[in-house]
mmCIF file of C-alpha atoms in Angstrom:
data_model
loop_
_atom_site.group_PDB
_atom_site.id
_atom_site.type_symbol
_atom_site.label_atom_id
_atom_site.label_comp_id
_atom_site.label_asym_id
_atom_site.label_seq_id
_atom_site.Cartn_x
_atom_site.Cartn_y
_atom_site.Cartn_z
ATOM 1 C CA MET A 1 0.000 0.000 0.000
ATOM 2 C CA LYS A 2 1.434 3.365 -1.077
ATOM 3 C CA VAL A 3 -0.009 6.311 0.865
ATOM 4 C CA LEU A 4 0.719 9.981 0.198
ATOM 5 C CA PHE A 5 0.325 12.353 3.175
ATOM 6 C CA VAL A 6 -0.456 15.950 2.200
ATOM 7 C CA VAL A 7 0.398 18.564 4.836
ATOM 8 C CA ASN A 8 1.549 22.180 4.553
ATOM 9 C CA ASN A 9 4.356 21.981 7.104
ATOM 10 C CA HIS A 10 5.343 18.456 8.093
ATOM 11 C CA TYR A 11 8.413 19.384 10.148
ATOM 12 C CA ALA A 12 7.191 22.342 12.216
ATOM 13 C CA THR A 13 7.939 22.111 15.945
ATOM 14 C CA GLY A 14 5.594 23.575 18.531
ATOM 15 C CA ASN A 15 2.617 22.747 16.331
ATOM 16 C CA GLY A 16 0.392 19.860 17.415
ATOM 17 C CA LEU A 17 -0.929 19.081 13.942
ATOM 18 C CA SER A 18 2.543 18.684 12.443
ATOM 19 C CA ALA A 19 3.759 16.657 15.438
ATOM 20 C CA SER A 20 0.790 14.300 15.127
ATOM 21 C CA CYS A 21 1.384 13.921 11.394
ATOM 22 C CA ARG A 22 5.073 13.047 11.866
ATOM 23 C CA ARG A 23 4.204 10.496 14.524
ATOM 24 C CA THR A 24 1.527 8.874 12.374
ATOM 25 C CA VAL A 25 3.823 8.650 9.345
ATOM 26 C CA GLU A 26 6.602 7.136 11.469
ATOM 27 C CA TYR A 27 4.383 4.424 12.911
ATOM 28 C CA LEU A 28 2.679 3.647 9.606
ATOM 29 C CA ARG A 29 6.125 2.991 8.140
ATOM 30 C CA LYS A 30 6.977 0.745 11.081
ATOM 31 C CA ALA A 31 3.762 -1.155 10.343
ATOM 32 C CA GLY A 32 4.945 -1.795 6.777
ATOM 33 C CA VAL A 33 3.000 0.893 4.922
ATOM 34 C CA GLU A 34 4.953 2.727 2.225
ATOM 35 C CA VAL A 35 4.376 6.416 3.016
ATOM 36 C CA ARG A 36 5.596 9.531 1.244
ATOM 37 C CA VAL A 37 4.996 13.146 2.241
ATOM 38 C CA LEU A 38 4.010 16.119 0.083
ATOM 39 C CA SER A 39 4.817 19.251 2.070
ATOM 40 C CA GLY A 40 6.659 22.536 2.281
ATOM 41 C CA ARG A 41 10.381 22.541 3.055
ATOM 42 C CA ASN A 42 11.792 21.752 6.494
ATOM 43 C CA HIS A 43 13.179 25.150 7.586
ATOM 44 C CA GLU A 44 14.416 23.966 10.977
ATOM 45 C CA ALA A 45 17.037 21.502 9.721
ATOM 46 C CA GLU A 46 18.783 20.446 6.524
ATOM 47 C CA THR A 47 17.450 16.925 6.957
ATOM 48 C CA PRO A 48 15.008 15.302 6.843
ATOM 49 C CA GLN A 49 12.997 16.838 4.022
ATOM 50 C CA PRO A 50 9.622 15.811 2.514
ATOM 51 C CA ASP A 51 9.616 13.316 -0.358
ATOM 52 C CA TYR A 52 7.956 15.978 -2.508
ATOM 53 C CA VAL A 53 9.036 19.519 -1.594
ATOM 54 C CA LEU A 54 6.755 22.477 -2.279
ATOM 55 C CA LYS A 55 7.670 26.166 -2.233
ATOM 56 C CA ASP A 56 6.465 28.307 0.676
ATOM 57 C CA PHE A 57 3.266 30.284 0.315
ATOM 58 C CA TYR A 58 3.231 33.647 2.095
ATOM 59 C CA PHE A 59 0.273 35.687 3.342
ATOM 60 C CA PRO A 60 1.355 39.368 3.174
ATOM 61 C CA VAL A 61 -0.665 40.601 6.178
ATOM 62 C CA PHE A 62 -0.802 37.522 8.393
ATOM 63 C CA GLU A 63 2.596 35.893 7.817
ATOM 64 C CA LYS A 64 4.116 36.963 11.162
ATOM 65 C CA LEU A 65 1.059 35.734 13.035
ATOM 66 C CA ILE A 66 1.191 32.407 11.182
ATOM 67 C CA GLU A 67 4.896 31.997 11.967
ATOM 68 C CA SER A 68 4.251 32.747 15.652
ATOM 69 C CA HIS A 69 2.033 29.648 15.710
ATOM 70 C CA GLY A 70 4.960 27.582 14.403
ATOM 71 C CA TYR A 71 3.347 27.185 11.001
ATOM 72 C CA GLN A 72 4.047 27.792 7.312
ATOM 73 C CA PHE A 73 1.766 27.293 4.314
ATOM 74 C CA ALA A 74 2.977 25.584 1.133
ATOM 75 C CA ALA A 75 2.291 26.540 -2.479
ATOM 76 C CA ALA A 76 0.067 24.202 -4.519
ATOM 77 C CA GLU A 77 2.535 23.494 -7.360
ATOM 78 C CA LYS A 78 0.630 21.468 -9.948
ATOM 79 C CA ASN A 79 3.524 19.520 -11.489
ATOM 80 C CA ILE A 80 4.865 18.343 -8.120
ATOM 81 C CA ILE A 81 1.357 17.467 -6.923
ATOM 82 C CA MET A 82 0.673 15.400 -10.056
ATOM 83 C CA GLU A 83 3.962 13.519 -9.655
ATOM 84 C CA ALA A 84 3.199 12.755 -5.996
ATOM 85 C CA VAL A 85 -0.420 11.751 -6.593
ATOM 86 C CA GLY A 86 0.614 9.601 -9.548
ATOM 87 C CA TRP A 87 2.850 7.542 -7.258
ATOM 88 C CA ALA A 88 0.213 6.858 -4.603
ATOM 89 C CA ASP A 89 -2.448 4.183 -4.190
ATOM 90 C CA LEU A 90 -4.225 6.512 -1.752
ATOM 91 C CA VAL A 91 -3.914 10.195 -0.833
ATOM 92 C CA HIS A 92 -4.460 11.316 2.776
ATOM 93 C CA LEU A 93 -5.193 14.969 3.568
ATOM 94 C CA GLU A 94 -4.005 16.311 6.924
ATOM 95 C CA GLU A 95 -5.662 19.728 6.464
ATOM 96 C CA PRO A 96 -8.483 21.276 4.401
ATOM 97 C CA PHE A 97 -6.510 24.312 3.153
ATOM 98 C CA GLY A 98 -5.715 25.600 -0.351
ATOM 99 C CA LEU A 99 -3.031 22.964 -0.976
ATOM 100 C CA GLN A 100 -5.372 20.127 -0.077
ATOM 101 C CA ARG A 101 -8.233 21.533 -2.140
ATOM 102 C CA ARG A 102 -5.943 21.621 -5.188
ATOM 103 C CA VAL A 103 -4.778 18.068 -4.465
ATOM 104 C CA ALA A 104 -8.395 16.883 -4.100
ATOM 105 C CA LYS A 105 -9.322 18.144 -7.572
ATOM 106 C CA ILE A 106 -6.255 16.528 -9.135
ATOM 107 C CA CYS A 107 -6.983 13.249 -7.316
ATOM 108 C CA ARG A 108 -10.508 13.189 -8.713
ATOM 109 C CA LYS A 109 -9.212 13.686 -12.255
ATOM 110 C CA MET A 110 -6.621 10.925 -11.730
ATOM 111 C CA HIS A 111 -9.185 8.612 -10.070
ATOM 112 C CA LYS A 112 -7.214 8.279 -6.848
ATOM 113 C CA PRO A 113 -9.006 7.418 -3.572
ATOM 114 C CA MET A 114 -8.736 10.000 -0.794
ATOM 115 C CA THR A 115 -9.062 10.043 2.983
ATOM 116 C CA ALA A 116 -8.452 12.780 5.552
ATOM 117 C CA THR A 117 -7.943 13.550 9.222
ATOM 118 C CA TYR A 118 -10.040 16.266 10.874
ATOM 119 C CA HIS A 119 -7.358 18.070 12.884
ATOM 120 C CA LEU A 120 -8.782 21.545 13.508
ATOM 121 C CA HIS A 121 -11.960 23.610 13.653
ATOM 122 C CA PRO A 122 -12.458 26.886 11.758
ATOM 123 C CA GLU A 123 -12.545 28.575 15.151
ATOM 124 C CA ASN A 124 -8.921 27.500 15.695
ATOM 125 C CA LEU A 125 -7.912 29.825 12.872
ATOM 126 C CA PHE A 126 -10.021 32.844 13.664
ATOM 127 C CA CYS A 127 -9.366 32.940 17.405
ATOM 128 C CA SER A 128 -5.901 34.218 16.542
ATOM 129 C CA VAL A 129 -7.449 37.392 15.124
ATOM 130 C CA HIS A 130 -10.087 37.473 17.891
ATOM 131 C CA LEU A 131 -12.916 36.378 15.577
ATOM 132 C CA GLY A 132 -13.463 32.897 16.969
ATOM 133 C CA TRP A 133 -16.861 34.070 18.203
ATOM 134 C CA PHE A 134 -18.021 35.347 14.777
ATOM 135 C CA SER A 135 -20.329 32.568 13.611
ATOM 136 C CA PRO A 136 -20.900 33.701 9.967
ATOM 137 C CA LEU A 137 -17.143 33.666 9.268
ATOM 138 C CA ASN A 138 -16.635 30.263 10.895
ATOM 139 C CA ARG A 139 -19.634 28.784 9.061
ATOM 140 C CA ALA A 140 -18.369 30.080 5.705
ATOM 141 C CA CYS A 141 -14.971 28.549 6.422
ATOM 142 C CA MET A 142 -16.495 25.177 7.332
ATOM 143 C CA LEU A 143 -18.513 25.173 4.100
ATOM 144 C CA LEU A 144 -15.337 25.868 2.120
ATOM 145 C CA TRP A 145 -13.475 23.065 3.886
ATOM 146 C CA ARG A 146 -16.325 20.591 3.531
ATOM 147 C CA ASN A 147 -17.123 21.297 -0.115
ATOM 148 C CA GLY A 148 -13.534 21.825 -1.265
ATOM 149 C CA ALA A 149 -11.713 19.043 0.598
ATOM 150 C CA TYR A 150 -13.599 16.740 2.974
ATOM 151 C CA ASP A 151 -16.426 15.830 0.560
ATOM 152 C CA TYR A 152 -13.841 14.604 -1.953
ATOM 153 C CA CYS A 153 -12.840 11.923 0.580
ATOM 154 C CA SER A 154 -14.454 8.529 1.103
ATOM 155 C CA ASP A 155 -13.365 8.295 4.764
ATOM 156 C CA ILE A 156 -12.379 10.749 7.502
ATOM 157 C CA GLN A 157 -10.492 10.083 10.731
ATOM 158 C CA CYS A 158 -12.204 11.915 13.614
ATOM 159 C CA PRO A 159 -9.989 11.902 16.736
ATOM 160 C CA THR A 160 -12.908 12.325 19.190
ATOM 161 C CA ASN A 161 -16.644 11.653 19.335
ATOM 162 C CA HIS A 162 -17.054 15.424 19.526
ATOM 163 C CA VAL A 163 -15.592 15.718 16.008
ATOM 164 C CA VAL A 164 -17.812 12.874 14.732
ATOM 165 C CA ALA A 165 -20.878 14.717 16.021
ATOM 166 C CA ARG A 166 -19.829 18.009 14.452
ATOM 167 C CA ALA A 167 -19.045 16.445 11.067
ATOM 168 C CA ARG A 168 -22.444 14.715 11.101
ATOM 169 C CA SER A 169 -24.184 17.987 11.934
ATOM 170 C CA TRP A 170 -22.566 19.472 8.820
ATOM 171 C CA ASN A 171 -23.677 16.507 6.676
ATOM 172 C CA PHE A 172 -20.197 15.403 5.606
ATOM 173 C CA LYS A 173 -20.509 12.849 2.787
ATOM 174 C CA ALA A 174 -17.594 10.667 3.916
ATOM 175 C CA ARG A 175 -17.700 7.753 6.339
ATOM 176 C CA LEU A 176 -16.608 9.001 9.752
ATOM 177 C CA HIS A 177 -14.210 6.900 11.839
ATOM 178 C CA HIS A 178 -13.600 7.654 15.524
ATOM 179 C CA ILE A 179 -9.837 7.029 15.678
ATOM 180 C CA SER A 180 -7.608 8.821 18.193
ATOM 181 C CA ASN A 181 -4.351 10.293 16.906
ATOM 182 C CA GLY A 182 -2.782 8.159 19.629
ATOM 183 C CA ILE A 183 0.160 8.565 21.979
ATOM 184 C CA ILE A 184 3.472 6.738 22.201
ATOM 185 C CA PRO A 185 3.614 4.437 25.278
ATOM 186 C CA GLU A 186 6.016 5.829 27.875
ATOM 187 C CA VAL A 187 7.641 4.389 31.000
ATOM 188 C CA TYR A 188 5.806 5.581 34.118
ATOM 189 C CA LYS A 189 8.273 7.944 35.815
ATOM 190 C CA ARG A 190 6.223 9.407 38.682
ATOM 191 C CA LYS A 191 7.750 9.430 42.162
ATOM 192 C CA ASP A 192 5.632 10.975 44.914
ATOM 193 C CA ASN A 193 8.161 11.048 47.730
ATOM 194 C CA ASP A 194 9.314 14.671 47.313
ATOM 195 C CA THR A 195 7.394 16.715 49.884
ATOM 196 C CA ASP A 196 9.726 19.721 49.947
ATOM 197 C CA ARG A 197 8.744 21.162 46.584
ATOM 198 C CA PRO A 198 5.763 23.441 45.853
ATOM 199 C CA PHE A 199 2.497 22.029 44.495
ATOM 200 C CA GLN A 200 3.170 22.227 40.764
ATOM 201 C CA VAL A 201 0.382 22.998 38.293
ATOM 202 C CA VAL A 202 1.438 22.535 34.667
ATOM 203 C CA CYS A 203 -0.157 23.956 31.520
ATOM 204 C CA ILE A 204 1.202 22.455 28.276
ATOM 205 C CA GLY A 205 0.505 23.799 24.788
ATOM 206 C CA ARG A 206 0.751 26.767 22.456
ATOM 207 C CA LEU A 207 0.348 30.110 24.175
ATOM 208 C CA ALA A 208 -2.534 31.226 21.980
ATOM 209 C CA VAL A 209 -5.969 32.804 22.373
ATOM 210 C CA GLU A 210 -7.959 29.565 22.052
ATOM 211 C CA LYS A 211 -5.807 27.844 24.702
ATOM 212 C CA ASP A 212 -6.950 30.492 27.236
ATOM 213 C CA PRO A 213 -4.005 30.322 29.700
ATOM 214 C CA TRP A 214 -5.288 33.538 31.307
ATOM 215 C CA THR A 215 -8.075 31.626 33.081
ATOM 216 C CA LEU A 216 -5.445 29.627 34.976
ATOM 217 C CA ILE A 217 -3.637 32.842 35.915
ATOM 218 C CA LYS A 218 -6.902 34.422 37.101
ATOM 219 C CA ALA A 219 -7.718 31.292 39.095
ATOM 220 C CA MET A 220 -4.710 31.924 41.328
ATOM 221 C CA ARG A 221 -6.410 35.125 42.523
ATOM 222 C CA TYR A 222 -9.261 32.989 43.891
ATOM 223 C CA SER A 223 -7.279 30.004 45.147
ATOM 224 C CA LYS A 224 -7.018 29.485 48.924
ATOM 225 C CA HIS A 225 -3.607 27.874 48.417
ATOM 226 C CA ALA A 226 -2.038 30.126 45.781
ATOM 227 C CA ASP A 227 0.996 30.677 48.004
ATOM 228 C CA LYS A 228 1.721 26.917 47.912
ATOM 229 C CA ILE A 229 1.366 26.596 44.119
ATOM 230 C CA GLN A 230 3.912 27.017 41.329
ATOM 231 C CA LEU A 231 2.623 27.457 37.789
ATOM 232 C CA TYR A 232 4.550 26.045 34.837
ATOM 233 C CA PHE A 233 3.661 27.044 31.272
ATOM 234 C CA ALA A 234 5.283 24.697 28.742
ATOM 235 C CA GLY A 235 4.900 26.062 25.232
ATOM 236 C CA ARG A 236 5.366 29.038 22.974
ATOM 237 C CA GLY A 237 3.097 31.031 20.709
ATOM 238 C CA PRO A 238 1.775 34.451 19.693
ATOM 239 C CA GLU A 239 0.463 35.294 23.184
ATOM 240 C CA ALA A 240 3.661 34.328 25.044
ATOM 241 C CA GLU A 241 4.515 37.882 26.095
ATOM 242 C CA SER A 242 0.985 38.624 27.300
ATOM 243 C CA VAL A 243 0.797 35.385 29.305
ATOM 244 C CA ARG A 244 4.213 35.909 30.882
ATOM 245 C CA LYS A 245 3.312 39.464 31.886
ATOM 246 C CA ALA A 246 0.046 38.369 33.517
ATOM 247 C CA ALA A 247 1.735 35.455 35.303
ATOM 248 C CA ASP A 248 4.613 37.599 36.569
ATOM 249 C CA ALA A 249 2.078 40.081 37.976
ATOM 250 C CA LEU A 250 0.838 37.328 40.336
ATOM 251 C CA TYR A 251 4.331 37.014 41.761
ATOM 252 C CA GLU A 252 5.006 40.744 41.911
ATOM 253 C CA GLU A 253 1.718 41.336 43.744
ATOM 254 C CA GLY A 254 2.482 38.575 46.227
ATOM 255 C CA ILE A 255 -0.474 36.410 45.209
ATOM 256 C CA VAL A 256 1.858 33.495 44.507
ATOM 257 C CA LYS A 257 5.026 32.821 46.478
ATOM 258 C CA TYR A 258 6.775 30.934 43.668
ATOM 259 C CA LYS A 259 7.545 32.703 40.411
ATOM 260 C CA PRO A 260 5.699 31.108 37.438
ATOM 261 C CA LEU A 261 8.006 29.164 35.119
ATOM 262 C CA PHE A 262 8.052 29.078 31.326
ATOM 263 C CA GLY A 263 9.770 26.704 28.906
ATOM 264 C CA PHE A 264 9.593 24.977 25.531
ATOM 265 C CA HIS A 265 10.485 21.285 25.589
ATOM 266 C CA THR A 266 10.878 18.095 23.607
ATOM 267 C CA ARG A 267 8.330 15.319 24.086
ATOM 268 C CA GLU A 268 10.726 13.448 26.375
ATOM 269 C CA GLU A 269 11.277 16.561 28.505
ATOM 270 C CA LEU A 270 7.524 17.148 28.724
ATOM 271 C CA SER A 271 7.113 13.580 29.930
ATOM 272 C CA SER A 272 9.560 14.210 32.778
ATOM 273 C CA LEU A 273 7.904 17.550 33.572
ATOM 274 C CA SER A 274 4.504 15.857 33.831
ATOM 275 C CA ALA A 275 5.918 13.136 36.067
ATOM 276 C CA ARG A 276 7.021 15.707 38.649
ATOM 277 C CA SER A 277 3.864 17.852 38.396
ATOM 278 C CA ASP A 278 0.757 17.407 40.531
ATOM 279 C CA VAL A 279 -2.048 18.802 38.392
ATOM 280 C CA TYR A 280 -2.359 19.398 34.649
ATOM 281 C CA VAL A 281 -4.715 22.251 33.684
ATOM 282 C CA HIS A 282 -6.268 22.389 30.210
ATOM 283 C CA CYS A 283 -8.173 25.649 29.677
ATOM 284 C CA ALA A 284 -8.612 25.492 25.893
ATOM 285 C CA THR A 285 -11.972 26.614 24.557
ATOM 286 C CA ILE A 286 -11.293 25.093 21.117
ATOM 287 C CA GLU A 287 -9.523 21.728 20.872
ATOM 288 C CA VAL A 288 -10.050 18.746 18.570
ATOM 289 C CA GLU A 289 -8.368 16.167 20.838
ATOM 290 C CA GLY A 290 -5.575 17.520 23.046
ATOM 291 C CA LEU A 291 -2.714 15.003 22.895
ATOM 292 C CA SER A 292 -0.636 17.091 25.320
ATOM 293 C CA CYS A 293 -3.295 16.329 27.921
ATOM 294 C CA LEU A 294 -3.157 12.589 27.205
ATOM 295 C CA GLU A 295 0.641 12.550 27.333
ATOM 296 C CA SER A 296 0.576 14.282 30.711
ATOM 297 C CA LEU A 297 -2.062 11.873 32.048
ATOM 298 C CA GLU A 298 0.195 9.015 30.970
ATOM 299 C CA GLN A 299 2.627 10.139 33.692
ATOM 300 C CA GLY A 300 -0.109 10.279 36.326
ATOM 301 C CA THR A 301 -0.688 14.038 36.305
ATOM 302 C CA VAL A 302 -4.267 14.538 37.492
ATOM 303 C CA PRO A 303 -6.086 16.862 35.058
ATOM 304 C CA VAL A 304 -8.521 19.713 35.447
ATOM 305 C CA ILE A 305 -10.060 20.167 31.990
ATOM 306 C CA ALA A 306 -12.262 22.927 30.605
ATOM 307 C CA LYS A 307 -15.644 21.786 29.358
ATOM 308 C CA ALA A 308 -16.224 23.842 26.216
ATOM 309 C CA HIS A 309 -18.562 23.702 23.207
ATOM 310 C CA PHE A 310 -15.733 23.300 20.679
ATOM 311 C CA SER A 311 -13.441 21.036 22.705
ATOM 312 C CA GLY A 312 -13.292 17.240 22.860
ATOM 313 C CA THR A 313 -10.588 17.045 25.547
ATOM 314 C CA ASP A 314 -13.094 16.706 28.394
ATOM 315 C CA GLN A 315 -13.630 13.078 27.334
ATOM 316 C CA PHE A 316 -10.389 12.227 29.170
ATOM 317 C CA ALA A 317 -11.790 13.265 32.583
ATOM 318 C CA LEU A 318 -12.686 10.276 34.761
ATOM 319 C CA ASP A 319 -15.067 12.241 36.985
ATOM 320 C CA ARG A 320 -16.354 15.757 37.680
ATOM 321 C CA ARG A 321 -13.460 16.566 40.009
ATOM 322 C CA SER A 322 -11.401 16.985 36.837
ATOM 323 C CA LEU A 323 -13.831 19.251 34.975
ATOM 324 C CA PHE A 324 -14.676 22.948 35.092
ATOM 325 C CA LYS A 325 -16.670 25.303 32.882
ATOM 326 C CA ALA A 326 -14.443 26.973 30.278
ATOM 327 C CA GLY A 327 -13.483 30.502 31.304
ATOM 328 C CA ASP A 328 -14.646 30.049 34.925
ATOM 329 C CA ALA A 329 -11.575 31.085 36.940
ATOM 330 C CA LYS A 330 -13.347 30.661 40.293
ATOM 331 C CA GLY A 331 -14.516 27.176 39.351
ATOM 332 C CA LEU A 332 -10.998 26.233 38.242
ATOM 333 C CA ALA A 333 -9.562 27.557 41.531
ATOM 334 C CA ARG A 334 -11.992 25.352 43.501
ATOM 335 C CA LYS A 335 -10.906 22.244 41.563
ATOM 336 C CA ILE A 336 -7.198 22.956 42.008
ATOM 337 C CA ASP A 337 -7.758 23.630 45.740
ATOM 338 C CA TYR A 338 -9.650 20.350 46.048
ATOM 339 C CA TRP A 339 -6.738 18.334 44.713
ATOM 340 C CA TYR A 340 -4.304 20.228 46.929
ATOM 341 C CA GLU A 341 -6.432 19.483 49.993
ATOM 342 C CA HIS A 342 -6.860 15.790 49.168
ATOM 343 C CA PRO A 343 -3.360 14.380 48.546
ATOM 344 C CA LYS A 344 -4.458 10.768 49.125
ATOM 345 C CA GLU A 345 -7.138 11.031 46.435
ATOM 346 C CA LEU A 346 -4.655 12.803 44.160
ATOM 347 C CA HIS A 347 -2.235 9.893 44.554
ATOM 348 C CA GLU A 348 -4.964 7.309 43.882
ATOM 349 C CA MET A 349 -6.248 9.111 40.806
ATOM 350 C CA ALA A 350 -2.735 9.574 39.408
ATOM 351 C CA ALA A 351 -2.471 5.811 38.894
ATOM 352 C CA LYS A 352 -5.999 5.589 37.471
ATOM 353 C CA TYR A 353 -5.350 8.353 34.965
ATOM 354 C CA ALA A 354 -2.098 6.752 33.858
ATOM 355 C CA ALA A 355 -3.916 3.456 33.308
ATOM 356 C CA SER A 356 -6.729 5.187 31.377
ATOM 357 C CA THR A 357 -4.330 6.260 28.613
ATOM 358 C CA LYS A 358 -3.555 2.684 27.525
ATOM 359 C CA GLU A 359 -6.571 2.638 25.201
ATOM 360 C CA TYR A 360 -4.963 5.525 23.277
ATOM 361 C CA ASP A 361 -1.804 3.585 22.404
ATOM 362 C CA ILE A 362 -0.751 4.751 18.943
ATOM 363 C CA SER A 363 -0.337 1.152 17.743
ATOM 364 C CA GLN A 364 -4.107 0.696 18.055
ATOM 365 C CA SER A 365 -4.721 3.949 16.187
ATOM 366 C CA ILE A 366 -2.375 2.870 13.380
ATOM 367 C CA GLU A 367 -4.143 -0.480 13.055
ATOM 368 C CA GLN A 368 -7.500 1.275 12.738
ATOM 369 C CA LEU A 369 -6.087 3.831 10.305
ATOM 370 C CA ILE A 370 -4.695 1.099 8.045
ATOM 371 C CA GLY A 371 -8.129 -0.529 8.084
ATOM 372 C CA MET A 372 -9.645 2.786 6.970
ATOM 373 C CA PHE A 373 -7.072 3.115 4.170
ATOM 374 C CA GLU A 374 -7.765 -0.436 2.935
ATOM 375 C CA MET A 375 -11.514 0.230 2.917
ATOM 376 C CA ALA A 376 -11.004 3.341 0.786
ATOM 377 C CA ILE A 377 -8.670 1.580 -1.680
ATOM 378 C CA ASN A 378 -10.785 -1.563 -2.021
ATOM 379 C CA GLU A 379 -13.850 0.463 -2.962
#
């Protein structure tokens, strides 16, 4: 089976979509699938590079904002696309953007089967320019994505049931498959014998509008135990300066005793960070799956997850102690305080959360994905 993955920026770091794509390609190859990638150039290293390299596509007004998200669009070069599509038995779209819409039309002319992964909502894009709330714009974008890319596909991978429900509500023509993007199994590193450190609350992910890190910062102003808590923000993004300024204000005003920490880490480093953290907070108002949450749970970090209309991450919560209403800083503070005040329950739930991630083993996701590919090819 020869599968072509189409993604604008396969090698971007700090971008969850690109990281998920690289992981999926790696494990498909391990499973014996012949995979090639059609993508823009890798700007972060000389090697590796995509199998089919496209020129960069620049947006004059928004390019700096796009780069701040760790992203780069690729130009839809017809000759390269036709060469890549001609090689493949099946073409898999990782996004519904201009490149993929061009590929979809060429695939139809060349009678090539297509599948896709639903990785992001329209609201993910427009939150960056503070228009995530503007329904007419988001609806127009979804129509463009559906009609120009997704409806060319026979099958679509939906990482959460939330995505399945949304795609059905928009009457997508393709078969919808609930298949997690999956996480790589890690050794359990947690050791709970260090009582001298502060109670560490970690927030992992891009520092962007839709991730809403400000709600966690505000929550410290309502927490009864703020002076015992150290915040750790692991990520980078367009709102990094704003988040750092707001977090530092907590320390300068004496609301928190420990200065909030910031860093950008490899997956292995994030695993170690999670293993020495007590609570993982996920405030995002828009999230397709939230693999950073799963990877933190794998190390026994007890989560407190925002329940939001456009987020599927709340499916990882085992009970209501790990849920709060998106944007509710007081509610988040109560949940964090609860876990601080109940260390025995925190310890018990750490093991349960680590065990709950086994069903998201990437090997299971790859097996299901291959089944979806075979279905598309055989028809």
